[in-house]
Coordinates of C-alpha atoms and ligand atoms in Angstrom, one line a residue:
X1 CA 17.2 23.1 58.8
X2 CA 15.0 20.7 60.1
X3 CA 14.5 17.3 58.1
X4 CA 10.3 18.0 58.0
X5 CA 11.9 21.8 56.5
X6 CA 13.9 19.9 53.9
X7 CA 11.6 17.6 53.1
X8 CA 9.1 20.2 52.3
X9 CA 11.4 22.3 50.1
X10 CA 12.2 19.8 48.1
X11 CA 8.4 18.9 47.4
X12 CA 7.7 22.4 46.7
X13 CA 10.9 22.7 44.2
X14 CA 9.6 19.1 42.6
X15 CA 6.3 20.9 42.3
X16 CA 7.3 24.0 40.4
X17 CA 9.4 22.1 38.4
X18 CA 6.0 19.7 37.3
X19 CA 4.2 22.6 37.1
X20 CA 6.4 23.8 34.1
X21 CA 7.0 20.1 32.8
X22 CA 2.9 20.1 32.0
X23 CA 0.0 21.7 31.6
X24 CA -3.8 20.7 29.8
X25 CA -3.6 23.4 27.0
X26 CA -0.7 23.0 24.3
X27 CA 2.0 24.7 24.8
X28 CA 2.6 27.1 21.9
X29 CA 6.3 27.9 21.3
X30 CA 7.2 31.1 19.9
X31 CA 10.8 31.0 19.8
X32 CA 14.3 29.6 21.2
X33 CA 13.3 30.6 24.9
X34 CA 10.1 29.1 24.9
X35 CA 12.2 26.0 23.7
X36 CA 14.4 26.2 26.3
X37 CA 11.8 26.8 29.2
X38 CA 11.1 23.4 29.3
X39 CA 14.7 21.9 29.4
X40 CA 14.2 21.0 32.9
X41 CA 11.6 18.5 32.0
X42 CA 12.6 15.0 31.3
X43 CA 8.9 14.2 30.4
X44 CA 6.9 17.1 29.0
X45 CA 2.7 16.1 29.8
X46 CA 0.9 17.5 27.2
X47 CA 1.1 18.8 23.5
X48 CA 3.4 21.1 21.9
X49 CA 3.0 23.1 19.3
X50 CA 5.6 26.0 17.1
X51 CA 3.7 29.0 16.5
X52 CA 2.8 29.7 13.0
X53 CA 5.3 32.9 13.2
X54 CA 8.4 30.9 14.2
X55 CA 11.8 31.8 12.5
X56 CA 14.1 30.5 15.2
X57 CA 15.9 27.4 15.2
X58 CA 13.9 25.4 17.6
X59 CA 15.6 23.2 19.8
X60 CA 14.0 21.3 22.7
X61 CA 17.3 19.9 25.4
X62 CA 17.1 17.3 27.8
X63 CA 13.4 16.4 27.2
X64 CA 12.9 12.8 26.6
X65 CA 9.2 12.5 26.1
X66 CA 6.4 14.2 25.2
X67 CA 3.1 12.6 26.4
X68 CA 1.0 14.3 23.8
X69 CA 1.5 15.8 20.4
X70 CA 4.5 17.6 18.9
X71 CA 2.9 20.0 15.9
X72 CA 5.0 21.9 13.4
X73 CA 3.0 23.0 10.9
X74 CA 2.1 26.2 8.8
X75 CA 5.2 27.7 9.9
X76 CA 6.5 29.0 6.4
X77 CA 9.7 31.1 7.8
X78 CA 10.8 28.1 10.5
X79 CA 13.9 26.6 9.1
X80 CA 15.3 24.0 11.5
X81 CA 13.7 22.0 14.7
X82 CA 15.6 19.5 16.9
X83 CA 14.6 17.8 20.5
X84 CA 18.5 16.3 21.0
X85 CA 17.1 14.0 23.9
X86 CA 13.7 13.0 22.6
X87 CA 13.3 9.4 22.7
X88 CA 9.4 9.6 22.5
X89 CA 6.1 11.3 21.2
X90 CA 3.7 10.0 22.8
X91 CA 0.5 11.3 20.7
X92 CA 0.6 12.7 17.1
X93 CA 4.1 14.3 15.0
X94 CA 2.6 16.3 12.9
X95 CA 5.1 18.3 10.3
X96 CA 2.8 19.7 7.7
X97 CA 3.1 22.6 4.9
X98 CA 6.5 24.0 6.5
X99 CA 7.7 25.6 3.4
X100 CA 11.8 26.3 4.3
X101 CA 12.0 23.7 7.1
X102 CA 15.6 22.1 6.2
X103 CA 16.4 20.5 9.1
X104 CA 14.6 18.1 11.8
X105 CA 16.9 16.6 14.3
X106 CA 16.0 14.0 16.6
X107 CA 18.5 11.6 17.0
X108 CA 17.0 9.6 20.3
X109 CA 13.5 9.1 18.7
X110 CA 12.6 5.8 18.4
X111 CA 8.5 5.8 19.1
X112 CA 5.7 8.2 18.0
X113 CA 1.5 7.6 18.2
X114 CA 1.6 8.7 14.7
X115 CA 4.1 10.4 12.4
X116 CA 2.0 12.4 9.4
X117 CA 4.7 14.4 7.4
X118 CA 3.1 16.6 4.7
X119 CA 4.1 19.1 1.8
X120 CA 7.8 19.5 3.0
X121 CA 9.6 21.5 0.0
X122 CA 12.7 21.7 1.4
X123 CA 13.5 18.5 3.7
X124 CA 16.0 16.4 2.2
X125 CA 16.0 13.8 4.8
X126 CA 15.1 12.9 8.6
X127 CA 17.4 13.6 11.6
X128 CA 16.5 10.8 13.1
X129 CA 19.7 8.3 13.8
X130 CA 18.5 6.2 16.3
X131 CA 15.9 4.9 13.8
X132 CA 12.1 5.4 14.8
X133 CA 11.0 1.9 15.2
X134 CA 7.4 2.0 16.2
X135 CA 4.4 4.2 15.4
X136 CA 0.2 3.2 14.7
X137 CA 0.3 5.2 11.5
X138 CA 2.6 6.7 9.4
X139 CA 1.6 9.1 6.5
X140 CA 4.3 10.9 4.2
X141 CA 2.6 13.0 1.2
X142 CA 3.9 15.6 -0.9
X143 CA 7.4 15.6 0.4
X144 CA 10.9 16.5 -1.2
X145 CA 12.8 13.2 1.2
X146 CA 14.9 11.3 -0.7
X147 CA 15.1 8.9 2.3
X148 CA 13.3 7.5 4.7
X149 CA 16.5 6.8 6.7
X150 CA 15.4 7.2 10.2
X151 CA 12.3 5.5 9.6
X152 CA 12.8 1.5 9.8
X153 CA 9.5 0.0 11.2
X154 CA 9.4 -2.8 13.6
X155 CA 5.7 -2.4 14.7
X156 CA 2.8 -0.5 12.6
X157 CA -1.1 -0.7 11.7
X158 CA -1.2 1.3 8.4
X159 CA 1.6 3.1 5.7
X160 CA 1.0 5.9 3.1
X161 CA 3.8 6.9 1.4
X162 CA 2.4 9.0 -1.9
X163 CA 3.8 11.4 -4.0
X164 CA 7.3 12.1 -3.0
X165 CA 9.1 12.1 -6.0
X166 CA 12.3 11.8 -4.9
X167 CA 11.8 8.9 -2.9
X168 CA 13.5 6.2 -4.6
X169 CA 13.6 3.6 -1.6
X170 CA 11.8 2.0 1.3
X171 CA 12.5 -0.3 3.4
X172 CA 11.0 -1.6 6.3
X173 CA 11.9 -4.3 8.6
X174 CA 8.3 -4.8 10.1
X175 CA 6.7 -8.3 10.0
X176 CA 2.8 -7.4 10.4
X177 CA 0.5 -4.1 9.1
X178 CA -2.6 -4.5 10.9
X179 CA -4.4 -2.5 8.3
X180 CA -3.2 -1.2 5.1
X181 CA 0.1 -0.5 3.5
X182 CA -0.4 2.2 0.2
X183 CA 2.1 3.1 -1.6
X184 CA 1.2 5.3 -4.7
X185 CA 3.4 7.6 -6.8
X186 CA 7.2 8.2 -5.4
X187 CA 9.6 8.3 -7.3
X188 CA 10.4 6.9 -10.7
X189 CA 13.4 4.4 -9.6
X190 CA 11.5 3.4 -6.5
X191 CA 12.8 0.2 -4.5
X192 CA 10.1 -0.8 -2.1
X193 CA 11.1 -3.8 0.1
X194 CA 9.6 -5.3 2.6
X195 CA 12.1 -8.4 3.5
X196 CA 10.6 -9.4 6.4
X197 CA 6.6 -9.1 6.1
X198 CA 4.8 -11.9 6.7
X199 CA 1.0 -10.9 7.3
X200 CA -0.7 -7.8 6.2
X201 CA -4.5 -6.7 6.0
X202 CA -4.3 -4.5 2.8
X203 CA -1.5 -3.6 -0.2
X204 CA -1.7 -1.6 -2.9
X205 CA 1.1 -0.8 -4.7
X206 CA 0.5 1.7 -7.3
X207 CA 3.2 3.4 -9.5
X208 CA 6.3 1.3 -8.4
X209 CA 9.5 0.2 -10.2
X210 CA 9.9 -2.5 -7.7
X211 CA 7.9 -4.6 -5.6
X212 CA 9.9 -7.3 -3.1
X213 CA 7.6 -9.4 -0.9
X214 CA 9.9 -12.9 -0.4
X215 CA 8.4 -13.4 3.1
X216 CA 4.7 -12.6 2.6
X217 CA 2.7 -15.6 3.8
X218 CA -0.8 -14.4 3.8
X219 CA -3.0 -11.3 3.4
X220 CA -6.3 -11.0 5.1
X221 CA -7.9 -7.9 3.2
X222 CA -7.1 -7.3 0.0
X223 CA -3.8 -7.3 -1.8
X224 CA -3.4 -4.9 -5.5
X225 CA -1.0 -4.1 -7.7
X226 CA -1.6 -1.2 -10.4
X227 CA 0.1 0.7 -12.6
X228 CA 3.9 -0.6 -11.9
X229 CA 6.6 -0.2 -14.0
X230 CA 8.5 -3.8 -13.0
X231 CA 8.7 -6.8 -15.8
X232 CA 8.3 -9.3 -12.9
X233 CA 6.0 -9.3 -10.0
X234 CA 6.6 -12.7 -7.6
X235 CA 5.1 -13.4 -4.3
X236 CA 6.9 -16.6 -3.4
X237 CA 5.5 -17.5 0.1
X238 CA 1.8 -16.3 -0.7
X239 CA -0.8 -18.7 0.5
X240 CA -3.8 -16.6 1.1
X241 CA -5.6 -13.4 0.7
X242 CA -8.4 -13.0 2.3
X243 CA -10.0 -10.1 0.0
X244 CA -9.1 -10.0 -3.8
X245 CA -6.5 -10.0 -6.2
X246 CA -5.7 -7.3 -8.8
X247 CA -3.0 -7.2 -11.0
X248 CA -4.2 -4.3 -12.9
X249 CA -2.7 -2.1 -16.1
X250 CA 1.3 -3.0 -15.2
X251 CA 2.7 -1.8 -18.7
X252 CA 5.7 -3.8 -18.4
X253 CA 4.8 -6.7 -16.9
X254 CA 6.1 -9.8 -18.6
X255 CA 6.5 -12.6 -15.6
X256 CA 3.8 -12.9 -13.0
X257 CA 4.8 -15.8 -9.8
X258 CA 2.9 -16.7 -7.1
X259 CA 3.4 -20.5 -6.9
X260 CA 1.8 -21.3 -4.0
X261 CA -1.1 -19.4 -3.7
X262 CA -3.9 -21.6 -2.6
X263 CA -6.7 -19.3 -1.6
X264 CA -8.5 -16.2 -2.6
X265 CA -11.5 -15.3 -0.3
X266 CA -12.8 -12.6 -3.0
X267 CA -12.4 -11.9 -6.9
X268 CA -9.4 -12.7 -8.6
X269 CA -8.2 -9.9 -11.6
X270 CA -5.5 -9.9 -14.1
X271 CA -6.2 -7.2 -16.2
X272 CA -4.8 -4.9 -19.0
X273 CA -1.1 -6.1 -18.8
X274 CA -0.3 -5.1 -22.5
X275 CA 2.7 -7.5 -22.2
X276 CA 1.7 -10.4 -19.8
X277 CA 0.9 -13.2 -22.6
X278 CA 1.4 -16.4 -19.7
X279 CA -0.9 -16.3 -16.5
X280 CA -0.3 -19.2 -14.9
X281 CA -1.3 -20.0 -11.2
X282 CA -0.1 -23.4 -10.4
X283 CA -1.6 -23.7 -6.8
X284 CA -4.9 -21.2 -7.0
X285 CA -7.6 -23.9 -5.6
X286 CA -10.5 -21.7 -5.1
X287 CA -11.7 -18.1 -5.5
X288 CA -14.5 -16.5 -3.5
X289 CA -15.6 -14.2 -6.4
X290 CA -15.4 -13.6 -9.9
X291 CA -12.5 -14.4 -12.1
X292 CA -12.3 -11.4 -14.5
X293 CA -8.8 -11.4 -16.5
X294 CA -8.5 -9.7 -19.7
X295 CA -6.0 -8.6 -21.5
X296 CA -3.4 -9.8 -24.4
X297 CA -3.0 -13.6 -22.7
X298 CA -1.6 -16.9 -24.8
X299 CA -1.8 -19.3 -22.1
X300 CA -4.0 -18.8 -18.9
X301 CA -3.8 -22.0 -16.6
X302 CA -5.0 -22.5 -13.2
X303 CA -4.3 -26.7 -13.1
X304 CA -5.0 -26.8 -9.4
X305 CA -8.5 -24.5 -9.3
X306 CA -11.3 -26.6 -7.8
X307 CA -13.9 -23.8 -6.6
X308 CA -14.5 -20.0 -8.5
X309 CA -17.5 -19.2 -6.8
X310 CA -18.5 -16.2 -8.8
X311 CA -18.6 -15.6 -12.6
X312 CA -15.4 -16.2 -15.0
X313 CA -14.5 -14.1 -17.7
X314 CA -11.2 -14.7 -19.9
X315 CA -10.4 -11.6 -22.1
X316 CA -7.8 -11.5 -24.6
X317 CA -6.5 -10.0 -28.3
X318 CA -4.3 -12.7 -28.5
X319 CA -5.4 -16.7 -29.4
X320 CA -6.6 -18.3 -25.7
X321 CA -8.3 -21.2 -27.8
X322 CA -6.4 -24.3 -25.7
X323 CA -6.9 -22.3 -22.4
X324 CA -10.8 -21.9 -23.2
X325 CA -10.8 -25.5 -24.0
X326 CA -9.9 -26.2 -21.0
X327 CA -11.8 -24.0 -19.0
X328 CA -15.3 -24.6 -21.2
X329 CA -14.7 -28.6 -19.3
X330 CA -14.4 -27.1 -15.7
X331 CA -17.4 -24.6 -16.5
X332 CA -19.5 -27.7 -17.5
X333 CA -19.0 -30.8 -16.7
X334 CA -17.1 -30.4 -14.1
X335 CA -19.0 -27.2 -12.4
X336 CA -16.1 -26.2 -10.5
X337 CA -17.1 -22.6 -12.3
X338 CA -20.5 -21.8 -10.9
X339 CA -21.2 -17.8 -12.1
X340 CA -21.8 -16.8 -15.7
X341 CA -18.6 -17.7 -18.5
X342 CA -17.4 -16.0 -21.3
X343 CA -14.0 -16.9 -22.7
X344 CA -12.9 -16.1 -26.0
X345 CA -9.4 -14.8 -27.9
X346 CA -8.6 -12.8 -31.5
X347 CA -10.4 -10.0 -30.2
X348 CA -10.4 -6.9 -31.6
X349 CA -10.6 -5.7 -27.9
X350 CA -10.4 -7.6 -25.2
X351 CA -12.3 -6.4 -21.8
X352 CA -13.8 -7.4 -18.3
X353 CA -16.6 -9.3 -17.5
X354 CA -19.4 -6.8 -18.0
X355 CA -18.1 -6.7 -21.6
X356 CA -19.1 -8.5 -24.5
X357 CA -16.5 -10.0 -26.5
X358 CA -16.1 -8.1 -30.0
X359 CA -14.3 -10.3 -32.4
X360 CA -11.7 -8.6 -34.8
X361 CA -13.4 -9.8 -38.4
X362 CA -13.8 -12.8 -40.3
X363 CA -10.9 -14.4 -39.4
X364 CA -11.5 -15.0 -36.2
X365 CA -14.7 -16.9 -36.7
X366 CA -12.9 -20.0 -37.0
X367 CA -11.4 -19.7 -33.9
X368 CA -13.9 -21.1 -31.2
X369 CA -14.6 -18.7 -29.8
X370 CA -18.3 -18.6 -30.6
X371 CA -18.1 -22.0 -29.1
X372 CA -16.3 -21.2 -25.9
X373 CA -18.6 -18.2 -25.7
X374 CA -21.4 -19.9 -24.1
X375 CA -24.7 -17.1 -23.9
X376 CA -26.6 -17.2 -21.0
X377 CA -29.8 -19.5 -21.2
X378 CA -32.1 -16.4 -20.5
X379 CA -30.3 -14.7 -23.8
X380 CA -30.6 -18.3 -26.1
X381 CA -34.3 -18.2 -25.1
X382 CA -35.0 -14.6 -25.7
X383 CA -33.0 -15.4 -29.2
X384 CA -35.5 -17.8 -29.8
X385 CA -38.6 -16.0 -29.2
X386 CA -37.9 -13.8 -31.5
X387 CA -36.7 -15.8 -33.9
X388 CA -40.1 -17.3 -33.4
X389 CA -41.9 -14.0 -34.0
X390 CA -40.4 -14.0 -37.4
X391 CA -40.8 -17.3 -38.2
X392 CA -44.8 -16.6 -37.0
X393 CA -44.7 -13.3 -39.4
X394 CA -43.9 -15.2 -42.5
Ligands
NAG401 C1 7.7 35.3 7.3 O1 8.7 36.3 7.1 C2 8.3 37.3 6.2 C3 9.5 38.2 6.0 O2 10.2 38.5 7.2 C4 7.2 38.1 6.9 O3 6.7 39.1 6.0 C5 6.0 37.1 7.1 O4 5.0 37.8 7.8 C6 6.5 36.0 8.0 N1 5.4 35.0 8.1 C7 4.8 34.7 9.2 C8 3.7 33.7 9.1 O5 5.1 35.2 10.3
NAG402 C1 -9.2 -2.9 3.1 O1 -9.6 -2.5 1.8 C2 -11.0 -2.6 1.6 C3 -11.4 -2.3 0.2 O2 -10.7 -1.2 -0.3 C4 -11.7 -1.6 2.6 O3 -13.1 -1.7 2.5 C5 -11.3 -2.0 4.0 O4 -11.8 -1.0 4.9 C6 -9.8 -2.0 4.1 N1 -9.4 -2.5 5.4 C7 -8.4 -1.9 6.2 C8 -8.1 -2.5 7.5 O5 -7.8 -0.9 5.8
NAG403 C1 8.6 -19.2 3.2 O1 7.8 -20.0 4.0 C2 8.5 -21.1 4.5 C3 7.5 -22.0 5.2 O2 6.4 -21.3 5.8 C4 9.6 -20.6 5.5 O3 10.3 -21.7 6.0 C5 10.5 -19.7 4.7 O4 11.5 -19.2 5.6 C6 9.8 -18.6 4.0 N1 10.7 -17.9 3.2 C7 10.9 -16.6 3.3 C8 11.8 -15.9 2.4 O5 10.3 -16.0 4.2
NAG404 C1 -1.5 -15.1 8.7 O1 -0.2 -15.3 9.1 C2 0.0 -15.1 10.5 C3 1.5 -15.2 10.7 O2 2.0 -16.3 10.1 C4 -0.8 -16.1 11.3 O3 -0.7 -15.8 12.6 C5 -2.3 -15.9 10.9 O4 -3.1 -16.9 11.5 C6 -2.5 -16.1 9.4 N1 -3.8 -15.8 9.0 C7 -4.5 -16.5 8.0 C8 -5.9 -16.1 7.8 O5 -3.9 -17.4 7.4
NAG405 C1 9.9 -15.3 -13.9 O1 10.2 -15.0 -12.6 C2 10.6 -16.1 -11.8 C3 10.7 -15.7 -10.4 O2 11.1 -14.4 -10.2 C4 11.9 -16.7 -12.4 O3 12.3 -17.8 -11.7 C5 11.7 -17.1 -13.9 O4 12.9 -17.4 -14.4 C6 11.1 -15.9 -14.6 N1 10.7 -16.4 -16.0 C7 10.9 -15.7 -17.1 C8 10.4 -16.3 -18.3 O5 11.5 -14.6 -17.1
NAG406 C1 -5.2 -0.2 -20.0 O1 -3.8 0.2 -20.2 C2 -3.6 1.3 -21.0 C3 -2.1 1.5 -21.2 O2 -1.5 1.5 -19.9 C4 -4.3 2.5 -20.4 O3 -4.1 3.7 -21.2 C5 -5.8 2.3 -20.2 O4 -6.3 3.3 -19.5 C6 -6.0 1.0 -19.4 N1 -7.4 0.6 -19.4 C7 -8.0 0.3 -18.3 C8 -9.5 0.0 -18.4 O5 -7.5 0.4 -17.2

């Protein structure tokens, strides 16, 4: 055979084989064949998708990437898929509403676009032994895992991790979330620990046992915390957030620490933490917004506070008289509070800012509250008018 005959063979062997190695619609796979159709393609262009019907064990050999998506989803008699090659997904991995699915094996994958796991029964934990690493997004709802094993992110924009109430721990190497991490109802002993994380756009933790953030430096967004079952919550290495600050309806919370936090571009709340009776901030020099803590406080103390831009409101059933004290100076004088002030203690019920104190009864009047309340000039004068109008009638 000639060498321009060889040549030409082999281009027309490469081509059949690319011709089967890609292809602008998604693939659909039916069953094990169509699985195995493709096992001559080291990189597979385009999306693939398990047909809705599937009750085979899937497995995909020898591929190593997929440019596009991998979808398994709606597939309620599919028990098992595996891609024992599969180092990379390049678009979406989607496994959503697979009712029996027990089994997803991929033990090269270390990248995918985005990884969105949803209503998963039956899956007890990811395949995934070489640790995926990177991803843009990844979204896990409604699952049975009681691991994320597999998953151990280096590199991410946003996390949401809700409802999988066996999930009792998460932890992520990854230093940066562009966006937003969420994490919102898993399950009751959850650990969530991010060891590593240094800068982050949004958190909210809702619904967790356990919070660890030892490395967090600063957020840019907004950083929340509601509904947690810890005693303590401490941030250690938080300097800034660039949003606001909500430490909101934490039962248990007894021990709140974030010593060096400096800044806080917006509001700043601490509210409804039956059992928090200290809120001290030792470093907090200026808020953006409003101040708005209530709740059943002894002691609040900001020594370091030079700016709160917005209103302040301090809240609380317990006695606050020495932290009002101190707090009426840098409302007045000192106009380092510049919105609208209310603080008071001994109430009856304490609430936020667009609250009016109640006091609990005659003992309380003593308190000073009434003279750390201060009403709004535009009330006094109104109070006077009519005053005046009664004065005139007699
Ligand atoms: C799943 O299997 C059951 C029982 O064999 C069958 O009746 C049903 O149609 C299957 N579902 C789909 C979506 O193929
Ligand atoms: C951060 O949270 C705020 C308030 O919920 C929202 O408006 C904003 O879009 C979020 N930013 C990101 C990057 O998720
Ligand atoms: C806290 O921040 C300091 C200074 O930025 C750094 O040296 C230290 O390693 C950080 N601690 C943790 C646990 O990340
Ligand atoms: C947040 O921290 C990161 C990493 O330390 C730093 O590059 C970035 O400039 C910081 N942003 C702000 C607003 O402090
Ligand atoms: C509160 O938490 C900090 C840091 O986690 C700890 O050092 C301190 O001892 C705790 N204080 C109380 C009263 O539990
Ligand atoms: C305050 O906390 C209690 C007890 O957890 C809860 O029932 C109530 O809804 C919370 N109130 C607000 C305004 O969040």
């Amino acid at each position: 055979m000639s060498m321009l005959k060889f040549v030409a063979t082999a281009l027309a062997t490469a081509a059949s084989v690319n011709a089967a190695c890609s292809a602008s619609a998604t693939l659909t796979v039916q069953n094990a064949g169509d699985a195995s159709a493709i096992s001559s393609c080291s990189t597979y262009s385009g999306s693939i998708a398990i047909a809705t019907g599937t009750s085979d064990p899937i497995n995909f050999p020898s591929v190593k990437k997929i440019t596009g998506d991998l979808t398994i989803s709606n597939a309620p008699n599919l028990t098992s898929v595996g891609a024992d090659s599969l180092q990379e997904i390049g678009g979406a991995f989607e496994v959503n509403n697979d009712q029996i699915l027990n089994t997803l094996n991929f033990p090269q994958l270390t990248a995918a676009g985005t990884i969105n796991f949803q209503a998963l029964p039956n899956l007890p934990l990811l395949g995934f032994s070489s640790n995926v690493a990177k991803t843009r997004s990844l979204n896990i709802q409604n699952t049975f895992l009681n691991t994320l094993d597999g998953i151990n992110l280096q590199q991410v924009d946003d996390i949401y991790i809700a409802n999988n109430r066996l999930l009792q721990d998460i932890s992520f190497q990854v230093s940066t979330i562009k966006q937003s991490l969420i994490l919102e109802s898993n399950g009751d002993r959850l650990s969530a620990s991010f060891p590593n994380l240094i800068s982050a756009s949004n958190l909210t933790f809702r619904n967790c046992p356990s919070v660890s953030i030892p490395s967090l430096h600063n957020v840019t967004g907004s950083l929340g915390f509601y509904e947690n079952t810890f005693e303590s919550l401490a941030a250690p290495n938080l300097t800034t957030i660039g949003g606001t600050l909500a430490v909101n309806t934490n039962d248990n919370l007894k021990n709140i620490t974030f010593p060096v936090l400096k800044t806080i571009g917006g509001g700043f709340q601490v509210q409804n933490n039956t059992q928090l009776k200290d809120g001290t901030f030792s470093s907090v020099e200026s808020i953006g917004g409003a101040l708005d803590f209530y709740g059943a406080f002894s002691t609040v103390s900001l020594p370091a506070l030079k700016d709160c831009r917005g209103a302040f409101n301090l809240q609380s059933t317990d006695d606050v008289t020495d932290s009002c004290n101190v707090f009426g100076k840098e409302k007045g004088p000192n106009n380092v509070i510049k919105g609208k002030y209310q603080c008071a203690g001994k109430l009856a019920k304490a609430g936020n800012a667009g609250t009016t104190p109640t006091n609990s009864g005659a003992s309380s009047t003593k308190s000073g509250d009434a003279g750390n309340l201060r009403i709004p000039a535009s009330a006094a004068a109104g109070l006077t008018g009519v005053l005046a109008a009664i004065f005139g009638m007699l």
